[in-house]
Coordinates of C-alpha atoms in Angstrom, one line a residue:
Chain A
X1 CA -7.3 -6.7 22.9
X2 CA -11.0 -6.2 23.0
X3 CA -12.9 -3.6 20.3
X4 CA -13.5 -0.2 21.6
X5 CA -17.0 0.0 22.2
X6 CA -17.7 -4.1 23.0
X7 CA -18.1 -4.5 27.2
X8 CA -15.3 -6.9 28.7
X9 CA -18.4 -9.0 29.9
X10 CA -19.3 -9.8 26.8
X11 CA -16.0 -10.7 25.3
X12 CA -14.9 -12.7 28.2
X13 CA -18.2 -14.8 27.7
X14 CA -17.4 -14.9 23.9
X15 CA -14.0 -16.1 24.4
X16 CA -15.5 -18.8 27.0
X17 CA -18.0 -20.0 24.4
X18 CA -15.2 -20.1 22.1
X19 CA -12.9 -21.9 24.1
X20 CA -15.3 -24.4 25.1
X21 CA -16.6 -25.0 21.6
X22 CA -12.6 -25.1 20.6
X23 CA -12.3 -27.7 23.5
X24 CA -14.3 -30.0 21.7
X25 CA -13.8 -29.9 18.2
X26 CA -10.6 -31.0 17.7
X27 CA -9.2 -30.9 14.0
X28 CA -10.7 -28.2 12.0
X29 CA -12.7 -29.4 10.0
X30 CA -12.5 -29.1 5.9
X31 CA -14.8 -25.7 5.8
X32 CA -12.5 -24.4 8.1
X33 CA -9.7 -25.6 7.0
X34 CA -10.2 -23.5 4.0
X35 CA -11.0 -20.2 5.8
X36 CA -7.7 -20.9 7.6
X37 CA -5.7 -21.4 4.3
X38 CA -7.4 -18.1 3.2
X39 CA -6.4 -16.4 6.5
X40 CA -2.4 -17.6 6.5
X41 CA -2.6 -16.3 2.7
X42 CA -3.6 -12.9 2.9
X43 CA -3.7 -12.1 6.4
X44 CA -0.5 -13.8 7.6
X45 CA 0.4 -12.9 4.0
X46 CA 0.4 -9.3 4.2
X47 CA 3.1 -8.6 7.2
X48 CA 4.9 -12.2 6.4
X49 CA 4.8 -12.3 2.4
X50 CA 1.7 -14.1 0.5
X51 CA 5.0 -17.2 0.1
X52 CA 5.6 -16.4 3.9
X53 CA 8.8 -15.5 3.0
X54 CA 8.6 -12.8 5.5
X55 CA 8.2 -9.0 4.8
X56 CA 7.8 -6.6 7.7
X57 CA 7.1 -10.4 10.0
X58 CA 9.7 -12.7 9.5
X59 CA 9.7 -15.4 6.8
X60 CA 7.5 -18.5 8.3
X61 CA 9.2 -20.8 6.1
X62 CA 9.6 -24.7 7.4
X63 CA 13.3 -24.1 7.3
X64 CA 12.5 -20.7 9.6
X65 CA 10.7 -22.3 11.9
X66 CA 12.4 -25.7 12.3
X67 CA 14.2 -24.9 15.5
X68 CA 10.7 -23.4 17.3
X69 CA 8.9 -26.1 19.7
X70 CA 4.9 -26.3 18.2
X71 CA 3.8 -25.1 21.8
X72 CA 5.8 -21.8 20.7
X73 CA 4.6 -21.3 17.6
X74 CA 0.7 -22.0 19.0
X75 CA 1.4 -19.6 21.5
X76 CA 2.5 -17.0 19.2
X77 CA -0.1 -16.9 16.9
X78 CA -3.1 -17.2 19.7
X79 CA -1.0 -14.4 21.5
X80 CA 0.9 -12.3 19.8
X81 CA 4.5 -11.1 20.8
X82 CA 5.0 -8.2 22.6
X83 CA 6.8 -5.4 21.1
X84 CA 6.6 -6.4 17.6
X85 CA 3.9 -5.9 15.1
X86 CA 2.6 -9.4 15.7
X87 CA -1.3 -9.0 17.1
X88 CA -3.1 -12.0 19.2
X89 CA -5.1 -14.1 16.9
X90 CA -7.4 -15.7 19.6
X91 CA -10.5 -13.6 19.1
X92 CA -10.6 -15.3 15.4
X93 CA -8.8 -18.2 16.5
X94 CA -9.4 -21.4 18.6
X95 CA -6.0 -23.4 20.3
X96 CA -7.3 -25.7 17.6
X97 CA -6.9 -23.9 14.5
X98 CA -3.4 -22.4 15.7
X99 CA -2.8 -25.9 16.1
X100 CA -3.5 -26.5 12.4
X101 CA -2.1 -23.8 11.3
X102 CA 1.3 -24.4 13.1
X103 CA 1.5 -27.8 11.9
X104 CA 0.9 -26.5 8.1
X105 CA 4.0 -24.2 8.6
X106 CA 6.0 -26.4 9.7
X107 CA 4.9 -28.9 7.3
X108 CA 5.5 -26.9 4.2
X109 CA 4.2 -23.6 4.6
X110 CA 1.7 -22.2 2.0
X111 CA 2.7 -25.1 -0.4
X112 CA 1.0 -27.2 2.5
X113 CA -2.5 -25.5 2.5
X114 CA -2.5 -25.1 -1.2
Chain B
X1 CA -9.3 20.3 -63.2
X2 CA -7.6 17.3 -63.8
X3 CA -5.1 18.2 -62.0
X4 CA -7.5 19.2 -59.2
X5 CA -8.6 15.9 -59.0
X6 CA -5.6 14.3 -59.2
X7 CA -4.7 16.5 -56.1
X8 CA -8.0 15.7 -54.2
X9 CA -7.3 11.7 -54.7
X10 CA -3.9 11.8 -53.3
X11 CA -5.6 14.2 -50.5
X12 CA -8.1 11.9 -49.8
X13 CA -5.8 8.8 -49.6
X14 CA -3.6 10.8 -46.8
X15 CA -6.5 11.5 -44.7
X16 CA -7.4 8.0 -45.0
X17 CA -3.7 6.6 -44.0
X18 CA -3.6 9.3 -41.0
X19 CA -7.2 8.2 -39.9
X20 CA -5.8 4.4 -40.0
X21 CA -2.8 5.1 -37.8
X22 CA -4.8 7.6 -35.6
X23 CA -7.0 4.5 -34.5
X24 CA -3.8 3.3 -33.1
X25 CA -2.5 6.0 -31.6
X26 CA -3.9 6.9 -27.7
X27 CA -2.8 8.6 -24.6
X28 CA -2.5 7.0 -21.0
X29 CA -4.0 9.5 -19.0
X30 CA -7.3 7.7 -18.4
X31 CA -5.3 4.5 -18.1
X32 CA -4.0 2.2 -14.9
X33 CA -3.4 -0.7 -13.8
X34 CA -4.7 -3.3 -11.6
X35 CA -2.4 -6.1 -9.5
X36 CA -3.9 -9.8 -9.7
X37 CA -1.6 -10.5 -6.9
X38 CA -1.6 -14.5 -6.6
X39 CA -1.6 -14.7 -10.2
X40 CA 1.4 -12.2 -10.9
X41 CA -0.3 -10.9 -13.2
X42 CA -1.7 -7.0 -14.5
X43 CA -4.6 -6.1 -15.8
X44 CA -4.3 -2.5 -17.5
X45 CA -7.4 -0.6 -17.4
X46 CA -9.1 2.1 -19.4
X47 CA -11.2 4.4 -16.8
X48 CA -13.2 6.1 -19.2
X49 CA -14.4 3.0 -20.9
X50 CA -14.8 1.2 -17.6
X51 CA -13.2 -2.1 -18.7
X52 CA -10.3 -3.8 -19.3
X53 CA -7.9 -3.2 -22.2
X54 CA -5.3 -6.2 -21.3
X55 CA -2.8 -8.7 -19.5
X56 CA 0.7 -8.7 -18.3
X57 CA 1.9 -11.8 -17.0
X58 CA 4.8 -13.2 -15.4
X59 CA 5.6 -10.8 -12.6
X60 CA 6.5 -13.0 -10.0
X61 CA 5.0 -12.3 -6.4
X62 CA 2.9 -9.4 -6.2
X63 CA 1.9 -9.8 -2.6
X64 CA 1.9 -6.1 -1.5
X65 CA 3.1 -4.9 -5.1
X66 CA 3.1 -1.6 -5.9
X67 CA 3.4 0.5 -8.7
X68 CA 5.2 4.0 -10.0
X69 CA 4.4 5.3 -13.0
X70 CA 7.2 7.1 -15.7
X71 CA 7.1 10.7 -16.2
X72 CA 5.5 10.6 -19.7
X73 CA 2.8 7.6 -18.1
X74 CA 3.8 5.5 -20.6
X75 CA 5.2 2.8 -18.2
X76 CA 4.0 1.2 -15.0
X77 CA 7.6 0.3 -12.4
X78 CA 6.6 -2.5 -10.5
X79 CA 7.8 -3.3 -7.5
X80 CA 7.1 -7.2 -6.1
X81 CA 7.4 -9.0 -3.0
X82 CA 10.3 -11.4 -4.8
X83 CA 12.6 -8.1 -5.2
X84 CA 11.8 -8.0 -8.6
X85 CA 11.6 -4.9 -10.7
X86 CA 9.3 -4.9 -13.5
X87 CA 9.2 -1.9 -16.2
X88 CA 5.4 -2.3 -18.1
X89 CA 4.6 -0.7 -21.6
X90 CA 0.8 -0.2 -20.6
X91 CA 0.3 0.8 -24.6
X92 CA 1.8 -2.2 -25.9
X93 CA 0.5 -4.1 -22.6
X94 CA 4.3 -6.2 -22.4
X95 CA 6.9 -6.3 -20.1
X96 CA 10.1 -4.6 -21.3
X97 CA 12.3 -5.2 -18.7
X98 CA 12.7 -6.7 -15.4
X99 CA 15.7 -7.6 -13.0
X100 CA 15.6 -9.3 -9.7
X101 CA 17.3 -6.1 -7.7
X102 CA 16.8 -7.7 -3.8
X103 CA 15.3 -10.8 -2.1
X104 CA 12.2 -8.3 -0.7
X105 CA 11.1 -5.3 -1.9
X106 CA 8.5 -3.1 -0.5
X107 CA 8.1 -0.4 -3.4
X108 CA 9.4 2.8 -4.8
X109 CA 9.2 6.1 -6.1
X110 CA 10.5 7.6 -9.6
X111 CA 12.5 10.7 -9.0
X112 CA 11.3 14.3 -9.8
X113 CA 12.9 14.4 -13.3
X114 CA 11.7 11.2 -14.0
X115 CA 15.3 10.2 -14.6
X116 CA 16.0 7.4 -11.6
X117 CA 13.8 5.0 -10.4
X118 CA 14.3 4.1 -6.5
X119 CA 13.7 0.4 -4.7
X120 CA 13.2 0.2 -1.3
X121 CA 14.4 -3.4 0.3
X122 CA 13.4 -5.2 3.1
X123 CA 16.1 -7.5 2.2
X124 CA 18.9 -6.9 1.9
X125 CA 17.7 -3.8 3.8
X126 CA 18.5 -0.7 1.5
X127 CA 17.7 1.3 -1.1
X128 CA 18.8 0.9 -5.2
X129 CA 19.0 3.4 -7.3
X130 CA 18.0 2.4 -11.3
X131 CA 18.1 4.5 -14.6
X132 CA 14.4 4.2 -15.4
X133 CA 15.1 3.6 -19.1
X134 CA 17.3 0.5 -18.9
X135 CA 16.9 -0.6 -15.4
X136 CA 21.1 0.1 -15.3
X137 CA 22.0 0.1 -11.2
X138 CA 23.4 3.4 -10.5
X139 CA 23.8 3.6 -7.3
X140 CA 23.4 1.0 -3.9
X141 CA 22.7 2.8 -0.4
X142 CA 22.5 -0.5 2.5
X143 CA 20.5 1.1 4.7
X144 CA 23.5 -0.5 7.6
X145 CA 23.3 1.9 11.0
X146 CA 24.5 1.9 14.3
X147 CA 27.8 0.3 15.9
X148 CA 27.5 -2.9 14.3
X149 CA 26.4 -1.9 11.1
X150 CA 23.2 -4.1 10.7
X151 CA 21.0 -3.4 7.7
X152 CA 17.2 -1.9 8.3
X153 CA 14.1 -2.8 6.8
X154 CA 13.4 0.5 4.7
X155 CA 10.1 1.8 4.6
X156 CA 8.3 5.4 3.4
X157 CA 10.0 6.2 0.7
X158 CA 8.6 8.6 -1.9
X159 CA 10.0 11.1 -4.0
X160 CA 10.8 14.8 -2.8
X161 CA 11.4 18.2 -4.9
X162 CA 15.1 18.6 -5.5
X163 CA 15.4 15.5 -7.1
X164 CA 16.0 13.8 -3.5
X165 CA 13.9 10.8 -2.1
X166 CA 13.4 10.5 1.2
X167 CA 12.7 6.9 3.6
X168 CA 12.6 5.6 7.3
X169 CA 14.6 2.7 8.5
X170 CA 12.1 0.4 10.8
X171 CA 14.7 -1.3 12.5
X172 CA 17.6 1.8 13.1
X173 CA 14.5 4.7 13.6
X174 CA 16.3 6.4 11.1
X175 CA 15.0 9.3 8.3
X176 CA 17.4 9.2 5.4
X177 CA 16.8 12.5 2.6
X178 CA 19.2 11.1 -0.3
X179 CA 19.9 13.6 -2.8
X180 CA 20.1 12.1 -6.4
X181 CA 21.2 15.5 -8.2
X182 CA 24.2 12.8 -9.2
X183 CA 22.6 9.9 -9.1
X184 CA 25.7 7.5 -9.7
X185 CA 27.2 9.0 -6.4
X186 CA 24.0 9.6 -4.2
X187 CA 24.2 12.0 -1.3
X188 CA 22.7 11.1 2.6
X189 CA 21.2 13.1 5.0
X190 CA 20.8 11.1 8.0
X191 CA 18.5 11.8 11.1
X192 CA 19.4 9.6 13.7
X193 CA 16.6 8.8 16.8
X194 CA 13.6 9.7 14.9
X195 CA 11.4 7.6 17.1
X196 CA 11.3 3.9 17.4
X197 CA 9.7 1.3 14.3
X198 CA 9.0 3.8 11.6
X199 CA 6.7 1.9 9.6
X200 CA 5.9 3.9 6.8
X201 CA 6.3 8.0 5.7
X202 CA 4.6 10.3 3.6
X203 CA 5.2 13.2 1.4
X204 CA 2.7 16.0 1.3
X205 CA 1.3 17.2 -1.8
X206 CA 3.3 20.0 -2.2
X207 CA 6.5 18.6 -1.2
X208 CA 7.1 20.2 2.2
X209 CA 6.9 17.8 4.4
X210 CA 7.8 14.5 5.0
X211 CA 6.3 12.5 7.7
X212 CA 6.4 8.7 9.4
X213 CA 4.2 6.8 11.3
X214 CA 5.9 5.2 14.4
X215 CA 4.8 1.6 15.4
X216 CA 7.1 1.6 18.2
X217 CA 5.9 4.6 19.9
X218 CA 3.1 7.6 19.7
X219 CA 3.5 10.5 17.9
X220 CA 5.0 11.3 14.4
X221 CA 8.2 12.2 12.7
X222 CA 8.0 15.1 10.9
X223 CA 10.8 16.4 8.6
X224 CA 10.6 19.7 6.3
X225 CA 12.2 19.4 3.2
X226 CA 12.4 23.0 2.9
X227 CA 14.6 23.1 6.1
X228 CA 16.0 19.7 6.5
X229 CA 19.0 21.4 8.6
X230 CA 16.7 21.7 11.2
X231 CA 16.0 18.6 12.0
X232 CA 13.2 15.6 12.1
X233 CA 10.7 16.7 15.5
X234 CA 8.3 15.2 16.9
X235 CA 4.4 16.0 16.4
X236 CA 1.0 14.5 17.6
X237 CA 2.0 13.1 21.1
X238 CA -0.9 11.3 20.9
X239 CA -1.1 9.7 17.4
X240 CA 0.0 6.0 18.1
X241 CA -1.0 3.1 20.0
X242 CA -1.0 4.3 23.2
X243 CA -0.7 3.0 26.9
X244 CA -2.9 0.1 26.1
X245 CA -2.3 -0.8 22.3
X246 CA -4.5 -2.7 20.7
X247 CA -3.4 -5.5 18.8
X248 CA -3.0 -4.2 14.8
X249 CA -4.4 -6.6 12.5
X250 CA -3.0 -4.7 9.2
X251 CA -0.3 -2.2 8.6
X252 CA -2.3 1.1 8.3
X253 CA -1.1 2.6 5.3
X254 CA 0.5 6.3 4.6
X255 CA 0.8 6.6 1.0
X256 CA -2.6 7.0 0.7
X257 CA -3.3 9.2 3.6
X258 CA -5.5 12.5 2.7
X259 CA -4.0 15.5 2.8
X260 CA -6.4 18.1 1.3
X261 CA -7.8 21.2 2.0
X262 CA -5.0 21.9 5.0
X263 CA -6.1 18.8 6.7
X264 CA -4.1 15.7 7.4
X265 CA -6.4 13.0 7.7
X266 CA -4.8 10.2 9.3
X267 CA -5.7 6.1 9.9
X268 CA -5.7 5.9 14.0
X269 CA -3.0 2.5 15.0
X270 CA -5.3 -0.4 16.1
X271 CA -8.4 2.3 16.9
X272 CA -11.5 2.7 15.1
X273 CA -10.8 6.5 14.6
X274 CA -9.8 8.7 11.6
X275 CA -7.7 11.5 13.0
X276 CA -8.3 15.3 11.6
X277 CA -4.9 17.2 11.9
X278 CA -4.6 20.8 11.0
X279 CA -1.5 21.5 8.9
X280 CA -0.5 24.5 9.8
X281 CA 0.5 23.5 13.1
X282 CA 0.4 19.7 13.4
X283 CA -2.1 19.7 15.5
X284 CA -5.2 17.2 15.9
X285 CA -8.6 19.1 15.4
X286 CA -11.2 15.9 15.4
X287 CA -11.6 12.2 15.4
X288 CA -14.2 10.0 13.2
X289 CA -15.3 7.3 14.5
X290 CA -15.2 4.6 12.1
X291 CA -16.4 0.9 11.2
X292 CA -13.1 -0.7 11.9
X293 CA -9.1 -0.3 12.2
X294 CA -8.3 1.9 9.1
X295 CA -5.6 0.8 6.4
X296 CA -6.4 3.6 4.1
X297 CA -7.8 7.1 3.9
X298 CA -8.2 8.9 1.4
X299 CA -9.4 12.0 0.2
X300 CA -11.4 12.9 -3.3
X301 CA -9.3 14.7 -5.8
X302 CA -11.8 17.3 -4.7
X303 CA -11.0 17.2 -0.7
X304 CA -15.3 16.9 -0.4
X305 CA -14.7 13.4 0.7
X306 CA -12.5 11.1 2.4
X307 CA -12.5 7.1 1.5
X308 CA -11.5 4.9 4.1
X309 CA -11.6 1.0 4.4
X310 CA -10.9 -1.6 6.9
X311 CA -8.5 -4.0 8.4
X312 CA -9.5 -7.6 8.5
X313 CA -12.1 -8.5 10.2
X314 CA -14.0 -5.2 8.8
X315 CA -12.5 -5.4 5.6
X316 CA -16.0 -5.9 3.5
X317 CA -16.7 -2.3 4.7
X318 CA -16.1 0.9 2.8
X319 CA -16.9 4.6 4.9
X320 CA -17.1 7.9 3.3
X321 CA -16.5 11.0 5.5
X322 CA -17.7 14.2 5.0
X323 CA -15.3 16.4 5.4
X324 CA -17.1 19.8 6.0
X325 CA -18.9 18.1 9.1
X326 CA -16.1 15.5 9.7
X327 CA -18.7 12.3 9.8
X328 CA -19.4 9.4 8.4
X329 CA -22.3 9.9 5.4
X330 CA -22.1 7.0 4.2
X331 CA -21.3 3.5 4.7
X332 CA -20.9 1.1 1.7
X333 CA -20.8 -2.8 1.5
X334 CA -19.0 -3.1 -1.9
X335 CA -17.9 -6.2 -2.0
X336 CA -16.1 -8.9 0.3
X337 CA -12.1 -7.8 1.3
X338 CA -11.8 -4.1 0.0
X339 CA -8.1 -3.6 -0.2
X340 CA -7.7 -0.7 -2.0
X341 CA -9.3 2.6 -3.6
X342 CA -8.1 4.6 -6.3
X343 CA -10.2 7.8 -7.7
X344 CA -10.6 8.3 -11.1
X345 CA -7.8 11.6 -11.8
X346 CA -10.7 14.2 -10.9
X347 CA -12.6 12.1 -8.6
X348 CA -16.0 11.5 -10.0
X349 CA -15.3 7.4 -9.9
X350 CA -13.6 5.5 -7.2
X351 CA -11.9 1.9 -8.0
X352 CA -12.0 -0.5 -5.5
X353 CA -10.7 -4.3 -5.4
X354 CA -12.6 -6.8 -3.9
X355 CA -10.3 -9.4 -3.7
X356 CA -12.4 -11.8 -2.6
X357 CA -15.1 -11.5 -5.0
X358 CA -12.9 -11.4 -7.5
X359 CA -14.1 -8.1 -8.6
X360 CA -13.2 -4.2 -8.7
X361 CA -15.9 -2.4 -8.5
X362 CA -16.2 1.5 -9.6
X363 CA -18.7 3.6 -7.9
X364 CA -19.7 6.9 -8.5
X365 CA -18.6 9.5 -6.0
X366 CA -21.5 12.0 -6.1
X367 CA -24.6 9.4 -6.0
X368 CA -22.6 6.4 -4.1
X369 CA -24.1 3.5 -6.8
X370 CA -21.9 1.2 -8.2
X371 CA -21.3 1.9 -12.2
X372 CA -19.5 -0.9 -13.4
X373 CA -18.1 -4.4 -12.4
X374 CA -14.9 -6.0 -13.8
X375 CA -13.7 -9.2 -13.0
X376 CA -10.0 -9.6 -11.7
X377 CA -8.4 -12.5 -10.1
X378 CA -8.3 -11.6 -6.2
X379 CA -7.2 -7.6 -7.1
X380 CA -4.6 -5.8 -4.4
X381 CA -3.5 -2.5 -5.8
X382 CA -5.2 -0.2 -8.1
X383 CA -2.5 2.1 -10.0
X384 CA -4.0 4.9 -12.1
X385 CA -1.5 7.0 -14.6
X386 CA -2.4 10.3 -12.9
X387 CA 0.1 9.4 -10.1
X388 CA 2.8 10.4 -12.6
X389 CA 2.7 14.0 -12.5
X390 CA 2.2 13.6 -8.5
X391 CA 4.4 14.6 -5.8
X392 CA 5.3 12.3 -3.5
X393 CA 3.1 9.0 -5.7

C-alpha cells in the first residue's frame, strides 16, 4: 500500500490528516468534483472501459451495479478487492469522494459526471 | 527541326503531367497515426514534417485502442473498446471498412503474410480471425476452457513466424499458439496451467520467444516458438508482485517492453523498478529505480536508451535510462498524463501524448529538447507505419 521509499510514519500521519480533513468536508465540492470525473474517466477508465463498460474490471454500469449496497461499492473503491486487479483508492481518495463517486455510478455512470 | 520541336513540346507536356501526378503520389513510411480517444477520432501524422496531415472520424470508443498496420503500410486496423474493427486508408485519410466483430476488444495483430488480421476479445472472450482486405470472418476460436467451458478474457496476442499468432487467456492461465497456415480452419496449440492471470504477452524481436506477464502470481511464462513441443516454463521467480503486492494503479504494458541489445527490459508490477533480464538465460541482471510504477518501457531503435513513463499518480513524468550504465540520465516533465511513446522508425524523435494537455509532444533523442508541439484532443496511442514490417507489432 504505501510507496517504496515513504516511512509508514509518515503515511499513517498523511492518511490521518486526510481522514480528518475528509471527516469534515462532506460533498466534494465542484473543483473536485471535476478531478473526480477526470479520475472515473481515464483511471477507472482504463481497466473498466472510458463508458465503464468493463474491460479487464467489470463493466460499472448502473444496470451492473444495481444489486450492490452503496457501503460495498465505497468500500471497494477506498479498498480495493483482494485477488483481483482492483488497487485501494484511499491514498487519493477520501470516504467522501468514493461516496460521490458511488452515487455517480449508480446514478448513471459516466453519462452522470459528463 | 520541326519535327524536333514538335518532339520536345510533346516531351515537355509529359514531364509536366508526371510532375502533376507526382505531387500526389507519396509513401507511408514516415507516416502514423495518433488516437483522440474520447473523440473517436485519428489524426494521421507526417513525422518528417512534424505535423498533422488529417482526420478520421467516427470510430466509436477508442478507450485503450490500438492499432496494426497492413503489410504494404497503407492501412491502419483499429481495434476499439466497442469491438469494433476499423480498416483506415492513411493516404486517402477515410475509413474503408469497419464491422462491429465483439462487444470488447482489446487489440490485434496482422499475420506474417499480411494476409489475416486477428481480434482479440474480452467479450465474448476469443479470438476472430478476418481477411485483412474485406474484413470477411474466416475463422472464430472462443477462447472456452476447462470443465464448464467458460470463455477467457484473451490478452497478449501478437503475431509469430509461421504465420501463427499466439495469446494468453487471463481467466483459464492458458497460452494458445494458433496456426493460421489455413486460416478458414485455424489450428490450436494449447498450454494448459501456464500460471495464474496472464495479463498481457510479448513476442521478441526475432520471433523466438513468446512471453506473458502473470498478475496472479510471480514469475513469467515463457514459450519458444522454435520448440513449442516443449512446452510454456516458468522464468524470473521473482518478477511479480510479490509477498506483499502493492496495489497496481495501471496495467503495465508488454507490447512495448524493450528487448534490445540481448536485454529484456521489463516494467516491475506495482514497484518503482525497471528490471534488466539477460536473454540468453532469462535471468535478471539489474534493477532501475524509477520515478513511479512503470506502464511502458521502451527501448530506442538504437538500444542506447530506454523510455519509460508512469502510472497515475506519476504519470506527468517521463525517464530515460542509460543503458550502458543501466541509470536514469535523465528525467523529463513533458507534459501533464504521458500515456504513450513512439520513436520515430530510427529513433532520433520520440512521440509522446499528453493527454491532458491536449498535446503530443516530439523530442529529440540525442539533446532531450522538445522539437515540435501538435495539438490533439486528449491523445492515447501513438501508431507509426514502421510497425508493419515488425515482428511481433
Amino acid at each position: 500500500m504505501s510507496r517504496p521509499g515513504i516511512p509508514p510514519v509518515i503515511i499513517a500521519a498523511a492518511a490521518i490528516a486526510f481522514a480528518s480533513q475528509a471527516a469534515m468536508a462532506g460533498e466534494p465540492n465542484a473543483t473536485r468534483q471535476r478531478e473526480l470525473s477526470r479520475l472515473l474517466v481515464h483511471e477507472c477508465g482504463a481497466c473498466h472501459g472510458m463508458q465503464l463498460r468493463g474491460g479487464l474490471g467489470p463493466a460499472l454500469t448502473p444496470g451492473a451495479l444495481k444489486d450492490k449496497p452503496s457501503e460495498s461499492l465505497v468500500a471497494t473503491i477506498l479498498s480495493g478487492r483482494a485477488g483481483t486487479a482492483m488497487p485501494p483508492w484511499q491514498r487519493f481518495l477520501s470516504e467522501d469522494d468514493a461516496q460521490w463517486l458511488a452515487a455517480k455510478l449508480v446514478e448513471g455512470g459516466v453519462d452522470a459526471v459528463r | 527541326m520541326r519535327c524536333v520541336e514538335r518532339f520536345s513540346a510533346v516531351l515537355a507536356a509529359f514531364a509536366l503531367a508526371v510532375a502533376a501526378q507526382a505531387a500526389d503520389l507519396r509513401g507511408t513510411g514516415d507516416l502514423g497515426v495518433v488516437v483522440e480517444r474520447a473523440a473517436g477520432r485519428l489524426q494521421i501524422v507526417d513525422t518528417t514534417a512534424r505535423k498533422a496531415l488529417s482526420r478520421v472520424d467516427g470510430l466509436g470508443d477508442l478507450s485503450h485502442a490500438s492499432v496494426v498496420f497492413s503489410r504494404d503500410a497503407r492501412y491502419a486496423f483499429v481495434f476499439g473498446r466497442d469491438g469494433g474493427l476499423t480498416k483506415v486508408d492513411i493516404l486517402e485519410a477515410r475509413i474503408v471498412r469497419r464491422v462491429i466483430q465483439a462487444g470488447n476488444s482489446i487489440g490485434g495483430a496482422v499475420s506474417q503474410d499480411g494476409r489475416v488480421v486477428a481480434a482479440q476479445n474480452y467479450a465474448p472472450g476469443g479470438i476472430k480471425l478476418f481477411d485483412a482486405d474485406t474484413l470477411e470472418l474466416l475463422a472464430d476460436i472462443p477462447a472456452t476452457s476447462g470443465a464448464d467451458g467458460k470463455p477467457s478474457k484473451v490478452v497478449g496476442l501478437a503475431d509469430a513466424p509461421g504465420r501463427r499468432f499466439v495469446a494468453s487467456l487471463f481467466d483459464a492461465g492458458e497460452i494458445w499458439v494458433i496456426d493460421a497456415r489455413n486460416p478458414r480452419a485455424p489450428a490450436v496449440e494449447r498450454h494448459r496451467n501456464v500460471g495464474r492471470q496472464p495479463y498481457d504477452g510479448l513476442v521478441t524481436p526475432d520471433g523466438r520467444w513468446y512471453l506473458a506477464g502473470l498478475f496472479g502470481e510471480d514469475g513469467l511464462a515463457l514459450l519458444d516458438l522454435w520448440h513449442t513441443e516443449r512446452g510454456v516454463r516458468r522464468v524470473l521467480p521473482d518478477y511479480g508482485r510479490g509477498e506483499e503486492p502493492l496495489p497496481v494503479y495501471k496495467m503495465p504494458h508488454l507490447r512495448g517492453w524493450a528487448i534490445a541489445g540481448g536485454y529484456a527490459w521489463l516494467p516491475a508490477i506495482g514497484r518503482h523498478e525497471v528490471l534488466v533480464v539477460d536473454t540468453r538465460d532469462w535471468r535478471e541482471v539489474a534493477r532501475v529505480p524509477v520515478a513511479g510504477q512503470p506502464v511502458f518501457v521502451i527501448a530506442r531503435p538504437d538500444a542506447r536508451q530506454v523510455w519509460v513513463n508512469f502510472a497515475f499518480p506519476d504519470s506527468a513524468r517521463v525517464q530515460v535510462i542509460d543503458a550502458e550504465t543501466r541509470s536514469v540520465a535523465a528525467t523529463l516533465s513533458p507534459g501533464r498524463a504521458i500515456l504513450h511513446m513512439e520513436f520515430t522508425p530510427r529513433g532520433e524523435e520520440v512521440w509522446l501524448s499528453a493527454r491532458d494537455d491536449d498535446r503530443v509532444v516530439v523530442i529529440d533523442t540525442a539533446t532531450l529538447a522538445t522539437v515540435a508541439s501538435l495539438p490533439v484532443a486528449g491523445p492515447s496511442g501513438i501508431f507509426f507505419t514502421s510497425r508493419a514490417a515488425r515482428i511481433g507489432f
